[in-house]
Amino acid sequence: MADPQAPSSAVAAIEAVEAGLAAQGYIASRQIATAVYLSQAIDKPILVEGPAGVGKTELAKAIAAWRGLKMIRLQCYEGLDEAKALYEWKYAKQLLYTQILKDKLGEVLGGAQTLHAALDQLHDFGDVFFSKEFVEPRPLLQALLEPQGCVLLIDEIDKSDAEFESLLLEILSDFQVTIPELGSIAAAKAPTVILTSNSERNLGDALKRRCLHLHIGFPEQKLEERIVESRVAGISQTLRRQLVAFIHDVRTLDLKKQPSVSETIDWARVLVLLQAAELGHEVVKDTLNVLLKYESDIEVALPQVTSFVAKAQRQNIFG
Amino acid sequence: MQENLHRFFRAARGAGVHVSPAESIDAMRAVASVGVADRTVLRDSLLLTLAKSEDEKKALGACFDLFFAHVDPAQAQAEEAAQRDATQDQVPAAPQPAQPPGEQATAELGPLARMLLAQSTTDISAAIANASSAVGLSEIRYFTQRGLFSSRMLEAMGIQRLRDDLDTLTESNPAHAERLQAALDGLRETVRDAVAQALALYGREETENLRHEILRNAQLSRIEPRQVAAMRALIRQIARRLRERYSKPRKRQRRGHLDVRRTIRRNAAWGSVPFLTAWKRRHRDRPKIVALCDVSGSVARVSDFFLLLIHSLHDVVSDVRSFAFSGHLIEVSEILETKSAEEAMAEIMDKVGFGSSDYGASLVDFERQFMASVTPQTTVIVLGDARSNKLDPRADILKQISERAKRVVWLNPEGRMTWGWGDSEMPRYQTFCNVVRPCATAQQLERAIGDIVAAYQ
């Protein structure tokens, strides 16, 4: 089945994805790059799950920037419905036009001799009001109408209601939507769809089946160092290494909220701003609130700071 | 490769990963586009297309490693191509050994004997592979089938002929016969390993289901220590299922009557032409549960599991108050809400557990301090064997409770037969309960809790 040329070119393509994303400042693991490549190759949306702040949304942005496409974002929340996500009729415009056209009504019906003929003419008149002119496209429809294709980010799908998922199914599998009055509208060019979820609730099987399932966890030490390197300008190698080692130690603690990559980057920026060349006991204590967002977490971490810092410094010597 | 992928899907199902036909098609499209040369890419692609959760990814990853440990994807493809050309009527397709060792006697031996004497490992493993596909080894499901599959495989490889050969050799060439016998023992072992590995790959789910089924119906109070961990996992699974089933948002029934006031207000912008409608929301009873759990020595094991289930009930139902008692009664809601299941259970058992039970005193405690928590919306669940050591049962307090509450449910870990015997006060309490159920196995526990929660949906 697989033609012998495919493997090497596929690997090359995956590497190209890695490089392309890296150029946008997104350091992707091999698995992420494979997912992005596959979503192109077999036309499937990617469902990205993982803790907050590991770069799920960033991935969509990076893909859009890399491929020079527009990004359309749909933020999900409880109660999100068709009218807000897909399309809505421009009621006000319809009403306004009816008012303006009131005088014309006589002309429209003027020629009709019988009630039947008048009804027929009114019928045509009505169809005008439910045409494309009066449709207000919302993010999902916008994404389909984009002539160059786009990256459609459906953010935090787990926050929406279960009913909303069913609404997505047609788009995810066929890249089209059906508006009863107008018929099906298919995508001009299939958008690259990224869905993100923090696993707040379990998503339906139907939705999962239509997507590639990518789990982004906390990155490995080496990868996280590269991420910090690309995102934080002017950070010394020593500091970078110690900082990442320290954070990996912090993640072993029993915390309410584990520091994620976005916190790592914030912290690194703060430390650079404070002109710290190295991780020190004092500076860590003073800036721990950047890394940990709960008072109770800081209390848990504080007693460990000294030993973690020492460990991070040691690692730098040998590592 | 296609055949290998299909076998892999079967193995994945065995590992508990749900692989539907649609998913297998996706996986095959993915494999077609990335190829099979790079093992990490292949692994990632299969994980991306097949696994739908973090747990499934782990299981599938392990399955992949086990499966492709002995199948080299690239080589398998080459082999498949070779096989298509070759005629493969005879099983085993034993290639002629290049140089039969020693005497001409070997020439009269059957193919299997010749192969064993030649000691060519590649030929033998090829023959085992052929035999396993001939007997459908990937159909193996239960560990009880191991013997059957082993002997079928040996038969497919021609052990009958080998036995004859052994007989003739013993007479003509005892030394050779001895070597052949040793080789045969080795072969038996290899086949046994192959079968065991196949069972690990394809049989996991069924074996697990069987074990679960047994556990589900086992008496909670008689669980052996080594099964406790598995039982806990099972109870967790039950709790998760209950949670999934009952914590879904229930919007559909909400639409009832048109809310005229809100509709007019909402459409004021369009001259009150009602484009948008607003509907009245029906209010439902806020579920309220009060759970009283006996943690005395006699039912300690059962209450352990019950507390575990209550612990997860706190996630499903917003208003649960839990109490634990043996000699006296304390409220444990906060412990269950803030601590992890294990910690909470240890703390509760530490505080009131393992004592000798005194239902009367415990009910008095409840009456004095917590009677106000029982309202006409409350379901009161009592879990206990109602054995009060001949002390005053104070059934009158339960009567009061049942008068205040919506209903009282009593779950008893003993069978109906024993109620009222010895110091069991069950018949006295029973009069004041709306529902009384024996609740000795995990399955009964699941049903009972499911019914209680369902009453609120």
Coordinates of C-alpha atoms in Angstrom, one line a residue, chain A residues 36-268:
Chain A
V36 CA 0.0 18.9 12.1
Y37 CA 1.3 17.0 9.1
L38 CA -1.3 14.3 9.3
S39 CA -4.2 16.8 9.6
Q40 CA -3.1 18.1 6.2
A41 CA -2.4 14.8 4.7
I42 CA -5.8 13.2 5.6
D43 CA -7.9 16.3 6.1
K44 CA -8.8 15.9 9.7
P45 CA -9.2 18.4 12.5
I46 CA -6.9 18.2 15.5
L47 CA -8.3 17.9 19.0
V48 CA -5.7 19.2 21.4
E49 CA -6.0 18.3 25.0
G50 CA -3.7 19.1 27.9
P51 CA -3.3 21.3 31.0
A52 CA -3.7 25.0 30.7
G53 CA -0.8 27.0 29.4
V54 CA 1.1 24.4 27.5
G55 CA 0.6 26.1 24.1
K56 CA -2.6 24.6 22.7
T57 CA -3.9 28.0 21.5
E58 CA -0.4 29.1 20.5
L59 CA -0.2 26.1 18.2
A60 CA -3.1 27.3 16.1
K61 CA -1.6 30.8 16.0
A62 CA 1.8 29.4 14.9
I63 CA 0.2 27.3 12.1
A64 CA -1.7 30.3 10.8
A65 CA 1.4 32.5 10.9
W66 CA 3.6 29.8 9.3
R67 CA 1.3 29.2 6.4
G68 CA 0.3 32.8 6.0
L69 CA -3.4 32.1 6.7
K70 CA -6.0 34.1 8.5
M71 CA -6.9 32.7 11.9
I72 CA -10.5 32.7 12.9
R73 CA -11.1 32.0 16.6
L74 CA -14.3 30.8 18.2
Q75 CA -14.2 31.0 22.0
C76 CA -16.5 28.5 23.5
Y77 CA -18.6 29.0 26.7
E78 CA -21.6 27.6 28.3
G79 CA -24.7 28.6 26.3
L80 CA -22.9 29.2 23.1
D81 CA -25.4 28.5 20.3
E82 CA -25.9 28.3 16.6
A83 CA -26.7 32.0 16.3
K84 CA -23.4 33.0 17.9
A85 CA -21.2 30.4 16.3
L86 CA -22.5 29.7 12.9
Y87 CA -24.8 32.4 11.4
E88 CA -27.7 34.6 12.2
W89 CA -30.3 36.3 10.1
K90 CA -30.0 40.1 10.1
Y91 CA -33.3 40.7 11.6
A92 CA -33.0 44.4 11.9
K93 CA -32.0 44.7 8.2
Q94 CA -34.9 42.5 7.2
L95 CA -37.3 44.7 9.2
L96 CA -35.8 47.9 7.8
Y97 CA -36.1 46.7 4.3
T98 CA -39.6 45.6 4.8
Q99 CA -40.5 49.1 6.0
I100 CA -38.7 50.8 3.1
L101 CA -40.3 48.4 0.6
K102 CA -43.8 48.8 2.0
D103 CA -44.7 51.2 -0.8
K104 CA -43.4 48.8 -3.4
L105 CA -45.7 46.2 -2.0
G106 CA -48.6 47.6 -4.0
E107 CA -46.5 47.3 -7.2
V108 CA -45.6 43.8 -6.5
L109 CA -49.1 42.7 -5.9
G110 CA -50.5 45.2 -8.5
G111 CA -50.6 42.8 -11.4
A112 CA -52.1 39.9 -9.5
Q113 CA -55.7 39.3 -10.3
T114 CA -56.5 36.5 -7.9
L115 CA -55.5 35.8 -4.3
H116 CA -53.5 32.8 -5.5
A117 CA -51.4 34.9 -7.9
A118 CA -50.8 37.5 -5.2
L119 CA -49.7 34.7 -2.8
D120 CA -47.2 33.4 -5.4
Q121 CA -45.7 36.8 -5.9
L122 CA -45.5 37.3 -2.1
H123 CA -43.7 34.0 -1.9
D124 CA -40.9 35.1 -4.2
F125 CA -40.7 38.3 -2.2
G126 CA -40.2 36.4 1.0
D127 CA -37.4 34.3 -0.4
V128 CA -35.5 37.4 -1.1
F129 CA -35.4 38.1 2.6
F130 CA -33.9 34.7 3.4
S131 CA -31.0 34.9 0.9
K132 CA -27.3 35.3 1.5
E133 CA -27.7 39.1 1.7
F134 CA -29.3 38.8 5.0
V135 CA -27.1 36.2 6.6
E136 CA -24.7 37.4 9.2
P137 CA -21.8 34.9 9.2
R138 CA -20.4 34.0 12.6
P139 CA -16.9 32.4 13.1
L140 CA -17.7 29.0 11.8
L141 CA -19.4 30.2 8.6
Q142 CA -16.7 32.8 8.1
A143 CA -14.1 30.1 8.2
L144 CA -15.9 28.2 5.4
L145 CA -16.3 31.3 3.3
E146 CA -12.7 32.3 3.5
P147 CA -11.5 31.9 -0.1
Q148 CA -7.8 31.3 0.7
G149 CA -8.6 28.8 3.5
C150 CA -7.8 29.6 7.1
V151 CA -7.0 28.2 10.4
L152 CA -10.1 27.8 12.5
L153 CA -9.5 27.7 16.2
I154 CA -12.3 26.3 18.3
D155 CA -11.0 27.2 21.7
E156 CA -12.0 25.4 24.9
I157 CA -14.7 23.2 23.3
D158 CA -15.1 21.5 26.7
K159 CA -16.7 24.7 28.0
S160 CA -19.6 24.5 25.6
D161 CA -22.7 22.4 26.0
A162 CA -23.0 18.9 24.7
E163 CA -25.6 20.1 22.1
F164 CA -23.1 22.4 20.6
E165 CA -20.8 19.5 19.7
S166 CA -23.5 18.0 17.5
L167 CA -23.6 21.3 15.7
L168 CA -19.9 21.0 14.9
L169 CA -20.0 17.5 13.5
E170 CA -21.1 18.4 10.0
I171 CA -18.3 21.0 9.8
L172 CA -15.7 18.7 11.2
S173 CA -16.3 15.8 8.9
D174 CA -17.5 17.5 5.6
F175 CA -16.4 21.1 6.0
Q176 CA -19.8 22.3 5.2
V177 CA -22.9 23.7 7.0
T178 CA -26.5 23.4 6.1
I179 CA -28.7 26.5 6.4
P180 CA -32.3 25.3 5.9
E181 CA -33.3 28.3 3.8
L182 CA -30.2 28.3 1.6
G183 CA -29.0 24.7 1.5
S184 CA -25.5 23.5 2.2
I185 CA -22.6 25.8 2.0
A186 CA -19.4 23.9 1.5
A187 CA -16.0 25.4 2.3
A188 CA -14.2 27.2 -0.6
K189 CA -11.0 25.6 0.8
A190 CA -11.0 23.3 3.7
P191 CA -9.8 25.1 6.8
T192 CA -7.3 23.7 9.2
V193 CA -9.3 23.1 12.3
I194 CA -7.8 23.1 15.8
L195 CA -10.0 22.3 18.8
T196 CA -8.7 22.7 22.2
S197 CA -9.9 21.3 25.5
N198 CA -8.8 21.3 29.1
S199 CA -10.8 18.1 29.8
E200 CA -13.3 20.0 31.9
R201 CA -15.9 17.5 30.7
N202 CA -15.7 14.4 28.6
L203 CA -16.3 15.1 24.9
G204 CA -18.6 13.0 22.9
D205 CA -17.3 10.0 21.0
A206 CA -18.8 11.3 17.7
L207 CA -16.6 14.5 18.0
K208 CA -13.5 12.6 19.1
R209 CA -13.9 10.2 16.2
R210 CA -13.7 13.0 13.7
C211 CA -10.5 14.4 15.0
L212 CA -6.9 13.4 15.5
H213 CA -6.3 13.3 19.2
L214 CA -3.2 15.2 20.3
H215 CA -2.3 15.4 23.9
I216 CA 0.2 18.1 24.9
G217 CA 1.6 17.6 28.3
F218 CA 4.4 19.5 30.1
P219 CA 7.4 19.3 27.8
E220 CA 10.6 17.5 28.5
Q221 CA 13.4 19.4 30.0
K222 CA 15.4 19.8 26.7
L223 CA 12.3 20.8 24.8
E224 CA 11.3 23.4 27.4
E225 CA 14.8 24.9 27.3
R226 CA 14.5 25.3 23.6
I227 CA 11.0 26.9 24.0
V228 CA 12.4 29.4 26.6
E229 CA 15.4 30.1 24.2
S230 CA 13.1 31.0 21.4
R231 CA 10.6 33.0 23.4
V232 CA 12.7 34.9 25.8
A233 CA 15.3 37.2 24.3
G234 CA 18.6 37.7 26.0
I235 CA 18.5 34.9 28.5
S236 CA 21.8 33.3 29.4
Q237 CA 22.3 29.6 28.9
T238 CA 23.1 29.1 32.6
L239 CA 19.9 30.8 33.8
R240 CA 17.8 29.0 31.2
R241 CA 19.0 25.6 32.2
Q242 CA 18.7 26.2 35.9
L243 CA 15.3 27.7 35.6
V244 CA 13.9 24.9 33.6
A245 CA 15.4 22.3 36.0
F246 CA 13.9 24.2 38.9
I247 CA 10.5 24.2 37.3
H248 CA 10.6 20.5 36.6
D249 CA 11.3 20.0 40.3
V250 CA 8.4 22.2 41.3
R251 CA 6.1 20.1 39.1
T252 CA 6.9 17.1 41.2
L253 CA 5.2 18.8 44.2
D254 CA 1.6 18.3 45.0
L255 CA 0.2 21.6 43.8
K256 CA -3.2 22.9 43.1
K257 CA -2.0 24.3 39.8
Q258 CA 1.2 23.1 38.2
P259 CA 3.3 25.8 36.6
S260 CA 2.9 25.4 32.8
V261 CA 5.0 26.6 29.9
S262 CA 3.4 30.0 29.8
E263 CA 4.4 30.5 33.4
T264 CA 7.9 29.4 32.7
I265 CA 8.1 32.0 30.0
D266 CA 6.7 34.7 32.2
W267 CA 9.1 33.8 34.9
A268 CA 12.0 33.7 32.6

